Each structure stands twice: as structure tokens, then as C-alpha cells.
PDB file of C-alpha atoms and ligand atoms in Angstrom:
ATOM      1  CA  UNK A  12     -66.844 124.740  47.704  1.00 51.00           C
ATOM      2  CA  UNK A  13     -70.209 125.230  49.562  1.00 49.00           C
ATOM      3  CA  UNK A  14     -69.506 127.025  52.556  1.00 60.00           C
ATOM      4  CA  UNK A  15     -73.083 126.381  54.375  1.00 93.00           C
ATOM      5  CA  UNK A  16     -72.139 122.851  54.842  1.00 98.00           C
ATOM      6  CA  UNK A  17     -70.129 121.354  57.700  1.00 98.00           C
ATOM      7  CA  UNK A  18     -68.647 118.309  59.124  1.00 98.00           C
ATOM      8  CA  UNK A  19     -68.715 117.603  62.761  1.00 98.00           C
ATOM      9  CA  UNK A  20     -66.697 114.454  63.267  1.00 98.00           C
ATOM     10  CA  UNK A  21     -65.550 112.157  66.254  1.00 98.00           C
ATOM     11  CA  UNK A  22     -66.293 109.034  67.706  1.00 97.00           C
ATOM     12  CA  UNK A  23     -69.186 109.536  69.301  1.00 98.00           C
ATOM     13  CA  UNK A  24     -68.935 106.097  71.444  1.00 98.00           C
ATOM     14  CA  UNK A  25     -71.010 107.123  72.840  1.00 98.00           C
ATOM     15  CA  UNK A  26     -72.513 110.067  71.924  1.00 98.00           C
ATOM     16  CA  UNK A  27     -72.908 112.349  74.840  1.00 98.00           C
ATOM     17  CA  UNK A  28     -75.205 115.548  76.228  1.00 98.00           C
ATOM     18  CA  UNK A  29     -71.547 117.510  75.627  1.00 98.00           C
ATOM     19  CA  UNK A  30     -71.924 116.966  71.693  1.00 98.00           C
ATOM     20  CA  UNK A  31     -75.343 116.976  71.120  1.00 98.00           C
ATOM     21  CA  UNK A  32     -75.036 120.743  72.575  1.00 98.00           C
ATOM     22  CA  UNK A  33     -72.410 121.822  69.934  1.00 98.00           C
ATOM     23  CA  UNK A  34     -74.626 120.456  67.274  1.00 97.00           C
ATOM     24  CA  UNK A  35     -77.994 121.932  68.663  1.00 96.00           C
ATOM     25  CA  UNK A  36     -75.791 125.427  69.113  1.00 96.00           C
ATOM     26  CA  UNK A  37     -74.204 125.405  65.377  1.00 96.00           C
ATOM     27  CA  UNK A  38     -76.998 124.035  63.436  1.00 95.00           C
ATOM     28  CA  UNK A  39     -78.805 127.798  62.648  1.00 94.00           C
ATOM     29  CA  UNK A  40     -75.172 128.422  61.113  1.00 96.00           C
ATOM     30  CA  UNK A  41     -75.546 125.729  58.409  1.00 97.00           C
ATOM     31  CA  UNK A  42     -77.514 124.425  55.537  1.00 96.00           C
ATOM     32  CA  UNK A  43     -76.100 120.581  56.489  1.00 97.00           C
ATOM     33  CA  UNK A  44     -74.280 119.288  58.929  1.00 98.00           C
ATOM     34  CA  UNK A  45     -72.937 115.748  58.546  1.00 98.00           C
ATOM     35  CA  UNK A  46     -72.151 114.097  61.694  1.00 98.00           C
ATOM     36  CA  UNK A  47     -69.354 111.521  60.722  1.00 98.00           C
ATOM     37  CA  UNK A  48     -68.288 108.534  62.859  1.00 98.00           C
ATOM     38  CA  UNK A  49     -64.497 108.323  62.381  1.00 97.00           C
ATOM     39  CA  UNK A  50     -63.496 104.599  62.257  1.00 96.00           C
ATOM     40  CA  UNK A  51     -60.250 104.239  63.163  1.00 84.00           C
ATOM     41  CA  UNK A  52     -58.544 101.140  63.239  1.00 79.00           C
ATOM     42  CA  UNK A  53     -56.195 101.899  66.046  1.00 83.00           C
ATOM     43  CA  UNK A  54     -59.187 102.566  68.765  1.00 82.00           C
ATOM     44  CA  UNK A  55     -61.247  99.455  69.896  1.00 91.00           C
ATOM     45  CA  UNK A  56     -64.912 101.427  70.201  1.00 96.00           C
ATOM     46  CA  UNK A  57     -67.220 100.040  72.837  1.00 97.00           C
ATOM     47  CA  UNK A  58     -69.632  99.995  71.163  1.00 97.00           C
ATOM     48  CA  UNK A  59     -69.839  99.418  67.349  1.00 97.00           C
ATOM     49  CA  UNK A  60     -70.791 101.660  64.369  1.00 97.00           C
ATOM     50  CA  UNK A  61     -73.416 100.471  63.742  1.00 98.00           C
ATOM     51  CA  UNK A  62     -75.180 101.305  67.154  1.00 98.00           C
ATOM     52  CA  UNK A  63     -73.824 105.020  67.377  1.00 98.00           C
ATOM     53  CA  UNK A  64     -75.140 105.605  63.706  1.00 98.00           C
ATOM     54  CA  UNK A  65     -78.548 104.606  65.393  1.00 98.00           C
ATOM     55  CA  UNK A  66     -78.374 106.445  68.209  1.00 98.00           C
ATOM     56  CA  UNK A  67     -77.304 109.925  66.267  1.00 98.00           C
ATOM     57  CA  UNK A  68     -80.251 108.954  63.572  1.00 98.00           C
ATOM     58  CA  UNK A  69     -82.441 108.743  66.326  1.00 98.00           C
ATOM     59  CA  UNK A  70     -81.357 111.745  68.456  1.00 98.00           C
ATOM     60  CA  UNK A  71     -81.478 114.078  64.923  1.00 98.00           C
ATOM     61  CA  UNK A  72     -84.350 112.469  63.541  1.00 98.00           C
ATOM     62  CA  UNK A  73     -86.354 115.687  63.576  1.00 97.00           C
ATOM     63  CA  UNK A  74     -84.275 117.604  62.100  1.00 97.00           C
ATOM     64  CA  UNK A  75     -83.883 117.552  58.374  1.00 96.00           C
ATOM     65  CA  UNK A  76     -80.637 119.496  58.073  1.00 96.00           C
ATOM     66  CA  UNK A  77     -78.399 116.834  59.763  1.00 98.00           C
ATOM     67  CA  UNK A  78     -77.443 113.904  58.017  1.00 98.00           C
ATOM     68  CA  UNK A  79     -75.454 110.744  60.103  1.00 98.00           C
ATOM     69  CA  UNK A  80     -72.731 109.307  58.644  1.00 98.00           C
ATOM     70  CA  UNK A  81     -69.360 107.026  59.234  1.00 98.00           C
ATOM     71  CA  UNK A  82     -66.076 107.338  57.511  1.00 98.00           C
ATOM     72  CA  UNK A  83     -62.651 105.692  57.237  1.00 96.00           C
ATOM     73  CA  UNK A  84     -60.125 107.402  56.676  1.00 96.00           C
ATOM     74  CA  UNK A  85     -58.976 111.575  56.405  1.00 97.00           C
ATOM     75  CA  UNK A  86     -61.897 113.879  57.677  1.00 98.00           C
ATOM     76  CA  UNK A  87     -60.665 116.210  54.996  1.00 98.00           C
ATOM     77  CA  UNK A  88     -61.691 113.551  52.208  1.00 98.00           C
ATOM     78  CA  UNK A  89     -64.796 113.223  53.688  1.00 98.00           C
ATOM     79  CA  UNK A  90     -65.175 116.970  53.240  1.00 98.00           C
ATOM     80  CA  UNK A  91     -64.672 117.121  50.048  1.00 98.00           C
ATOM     81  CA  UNK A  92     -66.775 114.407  49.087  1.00 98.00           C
ATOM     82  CA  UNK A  93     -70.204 115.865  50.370  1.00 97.00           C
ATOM     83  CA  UNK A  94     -68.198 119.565  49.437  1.00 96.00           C
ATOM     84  CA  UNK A  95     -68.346 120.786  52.937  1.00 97.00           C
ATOM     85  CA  UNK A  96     -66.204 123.905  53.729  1.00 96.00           C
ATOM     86  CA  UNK A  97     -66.527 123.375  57.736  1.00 97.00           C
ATOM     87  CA  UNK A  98     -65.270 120.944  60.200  1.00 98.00           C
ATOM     88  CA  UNK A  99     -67.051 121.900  63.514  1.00 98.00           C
ATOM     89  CA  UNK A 100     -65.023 120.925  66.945  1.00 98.00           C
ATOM     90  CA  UNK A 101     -65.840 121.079  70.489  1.00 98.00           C
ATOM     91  CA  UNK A 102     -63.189 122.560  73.060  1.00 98.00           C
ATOM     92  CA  UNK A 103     -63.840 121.810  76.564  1.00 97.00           C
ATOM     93  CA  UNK A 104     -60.548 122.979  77.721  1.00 96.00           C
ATOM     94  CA  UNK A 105     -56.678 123.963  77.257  1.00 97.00           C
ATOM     95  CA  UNK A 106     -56.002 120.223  76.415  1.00 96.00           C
ATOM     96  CA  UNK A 107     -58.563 120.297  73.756  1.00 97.00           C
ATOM     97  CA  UNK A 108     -57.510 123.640  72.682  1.00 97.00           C
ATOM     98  CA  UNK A 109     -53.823 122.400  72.416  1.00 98.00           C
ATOM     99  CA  UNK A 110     -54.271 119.671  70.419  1.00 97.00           C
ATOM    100  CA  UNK A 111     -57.386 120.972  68.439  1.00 98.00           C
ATOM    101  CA  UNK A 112     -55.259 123.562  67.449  1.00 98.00           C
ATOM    102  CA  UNK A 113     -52.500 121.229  65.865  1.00 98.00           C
ATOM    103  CA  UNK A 114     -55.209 119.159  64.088  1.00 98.00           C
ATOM    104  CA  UNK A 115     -56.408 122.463  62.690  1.00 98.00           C
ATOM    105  CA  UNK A 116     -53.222 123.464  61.174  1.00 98.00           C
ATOM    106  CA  UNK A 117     -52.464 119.556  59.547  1.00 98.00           C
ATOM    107  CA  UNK A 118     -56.262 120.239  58.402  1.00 98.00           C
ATOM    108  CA  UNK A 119     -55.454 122.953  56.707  1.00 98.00           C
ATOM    109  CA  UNK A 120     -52.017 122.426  55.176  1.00 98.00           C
ATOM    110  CA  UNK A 121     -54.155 119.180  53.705  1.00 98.00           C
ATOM    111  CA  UNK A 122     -56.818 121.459  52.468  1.00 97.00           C
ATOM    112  CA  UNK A 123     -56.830 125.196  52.598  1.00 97.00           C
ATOM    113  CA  UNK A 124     -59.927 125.752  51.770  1.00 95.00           C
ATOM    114  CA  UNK A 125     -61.422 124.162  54.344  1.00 97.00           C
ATOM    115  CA  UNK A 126     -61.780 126.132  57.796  1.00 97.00           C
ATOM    116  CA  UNK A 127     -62.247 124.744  61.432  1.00 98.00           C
ATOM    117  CA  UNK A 128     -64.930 126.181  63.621  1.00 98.00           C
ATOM    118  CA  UNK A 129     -64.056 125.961  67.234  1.00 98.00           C
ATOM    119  CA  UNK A 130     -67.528 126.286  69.664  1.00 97.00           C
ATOM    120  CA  UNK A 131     -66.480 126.301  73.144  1.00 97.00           C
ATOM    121  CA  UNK A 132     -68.495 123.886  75.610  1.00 96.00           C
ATOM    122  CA  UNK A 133     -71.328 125.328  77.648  1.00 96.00           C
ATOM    123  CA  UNK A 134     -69.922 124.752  81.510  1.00 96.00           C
ATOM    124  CA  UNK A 135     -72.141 122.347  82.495  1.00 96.00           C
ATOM    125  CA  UNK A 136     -70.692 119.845  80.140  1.00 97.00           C
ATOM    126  CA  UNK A 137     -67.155 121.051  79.902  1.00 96.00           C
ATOM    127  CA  UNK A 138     -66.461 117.725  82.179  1.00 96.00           C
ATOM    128  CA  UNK A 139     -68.217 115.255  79.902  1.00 98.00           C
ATOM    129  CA  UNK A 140     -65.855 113.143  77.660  1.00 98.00           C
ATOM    130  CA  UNK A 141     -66.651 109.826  75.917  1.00 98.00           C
ATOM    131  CA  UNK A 142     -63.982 108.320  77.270  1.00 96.00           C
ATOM    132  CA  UNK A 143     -64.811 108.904  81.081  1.00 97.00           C
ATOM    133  CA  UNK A 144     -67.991 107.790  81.010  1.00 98.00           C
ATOM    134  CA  UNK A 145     -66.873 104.302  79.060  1.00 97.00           C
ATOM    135  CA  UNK A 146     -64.324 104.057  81.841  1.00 97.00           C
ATOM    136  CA  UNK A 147     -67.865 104.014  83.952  1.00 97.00           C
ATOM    137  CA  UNK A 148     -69.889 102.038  82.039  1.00 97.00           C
ATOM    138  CA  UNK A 149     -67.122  99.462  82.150  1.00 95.00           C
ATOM    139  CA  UNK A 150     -67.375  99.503  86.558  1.00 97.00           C
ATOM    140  CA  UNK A 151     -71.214  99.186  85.719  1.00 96.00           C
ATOM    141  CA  UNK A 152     -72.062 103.364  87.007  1.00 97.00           C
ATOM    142  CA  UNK A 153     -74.758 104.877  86.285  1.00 97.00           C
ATOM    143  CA  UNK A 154     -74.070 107.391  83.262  1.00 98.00           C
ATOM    144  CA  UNK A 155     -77.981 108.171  82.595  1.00 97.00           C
ATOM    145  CA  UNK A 156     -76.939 112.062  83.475  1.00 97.00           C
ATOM    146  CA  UNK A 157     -74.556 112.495  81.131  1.00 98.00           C
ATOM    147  CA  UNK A 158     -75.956 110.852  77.850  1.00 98.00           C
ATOM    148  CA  UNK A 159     -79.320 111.957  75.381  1.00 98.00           C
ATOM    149  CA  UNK A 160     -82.590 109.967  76.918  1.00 97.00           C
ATOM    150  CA  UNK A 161     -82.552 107.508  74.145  1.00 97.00           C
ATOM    151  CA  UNK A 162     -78.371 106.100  74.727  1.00 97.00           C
ATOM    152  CA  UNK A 163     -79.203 103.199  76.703  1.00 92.00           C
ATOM    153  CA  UNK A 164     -77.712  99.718  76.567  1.00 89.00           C
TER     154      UNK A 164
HETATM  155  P1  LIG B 221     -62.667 112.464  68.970  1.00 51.82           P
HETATM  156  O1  LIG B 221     -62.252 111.051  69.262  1.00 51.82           O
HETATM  157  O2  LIG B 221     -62.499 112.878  67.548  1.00 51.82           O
HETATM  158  O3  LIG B 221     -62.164 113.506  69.947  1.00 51.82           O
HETATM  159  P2  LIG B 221     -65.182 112.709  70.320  1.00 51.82           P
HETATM  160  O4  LIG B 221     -66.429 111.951  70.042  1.00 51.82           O
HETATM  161  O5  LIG B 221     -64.517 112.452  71.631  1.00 51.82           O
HETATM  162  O6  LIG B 221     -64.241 112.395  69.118  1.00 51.82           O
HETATM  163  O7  LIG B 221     -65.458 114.252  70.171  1.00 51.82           O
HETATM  164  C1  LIG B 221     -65.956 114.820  68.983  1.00 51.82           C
HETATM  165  C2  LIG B 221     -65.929 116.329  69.123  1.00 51.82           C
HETATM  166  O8  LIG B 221     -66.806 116.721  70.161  1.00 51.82           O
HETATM  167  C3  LIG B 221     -64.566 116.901  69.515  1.00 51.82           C
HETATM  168  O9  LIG B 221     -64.407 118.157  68.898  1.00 51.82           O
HETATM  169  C4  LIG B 221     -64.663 117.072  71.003  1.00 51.82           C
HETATM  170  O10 LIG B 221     -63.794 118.085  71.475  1.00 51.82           O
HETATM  171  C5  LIG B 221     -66.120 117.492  71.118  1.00 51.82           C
HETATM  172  N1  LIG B 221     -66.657 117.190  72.436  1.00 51.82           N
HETATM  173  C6  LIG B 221     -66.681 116.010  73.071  1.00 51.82           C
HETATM  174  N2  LIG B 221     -67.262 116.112  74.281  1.00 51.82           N
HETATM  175  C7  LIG B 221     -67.626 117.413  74.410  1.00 51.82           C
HETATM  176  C8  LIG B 221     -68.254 118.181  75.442  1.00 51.82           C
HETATM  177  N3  LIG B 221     -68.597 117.628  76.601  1.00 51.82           N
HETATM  178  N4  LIG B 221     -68.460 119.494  75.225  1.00 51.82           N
HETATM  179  C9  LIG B 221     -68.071 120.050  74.057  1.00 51.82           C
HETATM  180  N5  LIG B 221     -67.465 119.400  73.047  1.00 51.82           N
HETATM  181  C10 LIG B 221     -67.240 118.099  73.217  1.00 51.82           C
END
């Protein structure tokens, strides 16, 4: 197992200011990070795969050490197939924390050798989630201060 390569993984619909800081902050700490889209078929995205794969691409394009990916099914498979020894998660709060935590452990009963990183938020986007600001988008609010320059639909 490589231990300089991690796996940050979510949904990323869309991909906000919040998670482009954990990346930016975790990066000097490995050789690769793969950013992996999680489909899921029990959450309806708003917007499809194919368009937050562009907008990560775009947002990392300088930077030769992240690679943008999606993924169905267990992050832990994913893991293992690109031999990553990290999954990287954002906590914003105790809610986070609570359930981060319990992910964690199923995580690692699945895979042992495979360790989450936990990088608390910086406080100016501790309030930023995906799914507020689609709840804004969706009652047409302007969500310009919340997302990278180039998410715009
Ligand atoms: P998921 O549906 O897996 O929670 P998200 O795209 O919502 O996917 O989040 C991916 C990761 O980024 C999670 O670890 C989440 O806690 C973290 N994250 C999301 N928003 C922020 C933020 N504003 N600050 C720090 N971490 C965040």
C-alpha cells in the first residue's frame, strides 16, 4: 500500500470554496490525490457527473498531483484500485464529526489498512454545504460567493 496517495471523495454537486480549501490545504501532504465523485443511486444530483468532473478538471488543472475521477460503488474499492492508503474528509462541525466518525470506523473494519484523515474547515467556510446552496440555486439566489470563479451555470 502506497501511503502518499489519497482519496478525497463526495459529491461535489457542486463543488464548493469549502472543498476546494481542504484540497489546496492537504495537497503538500501527498504524492496524488484523487478526487472521486461518488455516484450513488439513491441521491438525485443536480447537476450530472459529467459537469462536476469538468468543473474539478478545470479548477485542478494546474496542478499535476490531482487527478478527477467518479466512482460507483465502496470508496474503499476505489482505494484499493489506484492503492491509496488515505481517504481525506472535511469536518465543518459536531454533525460532521458524528457521523464522519462512524463512516471512519465501517471504513476501517472494511479495510484496515486504510486510514481517514480528518482536516477541520477554515471558519470562513465552516457554513458552506452543497446541499444549502442547491436549496438556493433551486429559489434562483445568487451563490457566486460561495463557489470557485469558474462553477457557473
Ligand atoms: P458527501 O455527500 O460525501 O458528504 P460532499 O461533497 O458534501 O460529499 O463533501 C465531501 C467532503 O467535503 C466531506 O468530507 C465534507 O465534510 C467536506 N466538506 C464539504 N463542505 C465543506 C466545507 N465547507 N468545509 C470543509 N469541508 C467540507
Amino acid at each position: 500500500m502506497n501511503h502518499k496517495i489519497a482519496v478525497f471523495p463526495g459529491s461535489f454537486d457542486p463543488v464548493t470554496l469549502g472543498h476546494v480549501d481542504i484540497m489546496q490545504r492537504v495537497l503538500s501532504l501527498f504524492d496524488k490525490i484523487y478526487v472521486v465523485i461518488g455516484i450513488n443511486g439513491n441521491k438525485v444530483p443536480l447537476f450530472s457527473v459529467e459537469q462536476r468532473m469538468e468543473w474539478l478538471k478545470a479548477i485542478f488543472r494546474n496542478e499535476s498531483r490531482v487527478a478527477i475521477a467518479a466512482h460507483r460503488g465502496l470508496t474503499i474499492d476505489f482505494c484499493k484500485q489506484v492503492k491509496a492508503g488515505f481517504i481525506v474528509r472535511g469536518l465543518r462541525n459536531s454533525t460532521d464529526y458524528c457521523y464522519e466518525r462512524e463512516l471512519a470506523q465501517v471504513n476501517r473494519d472494511l479495510c484496515s489498512d486504510i486510514e481517514t484523515l480528518f482536516i477541520t474547515s477554515t471558519p470562513q467556510y465552516a457554513h458552506l454545504s452543497s446541499s444549502m446552496i442547491r436549496e438556493l440555486i433551486q429559489f434562483q439566489a445568487d451563490v457566486s460567493p460561495y463557489l470557485p470563479d469558474i462553477v457557473r451555470f
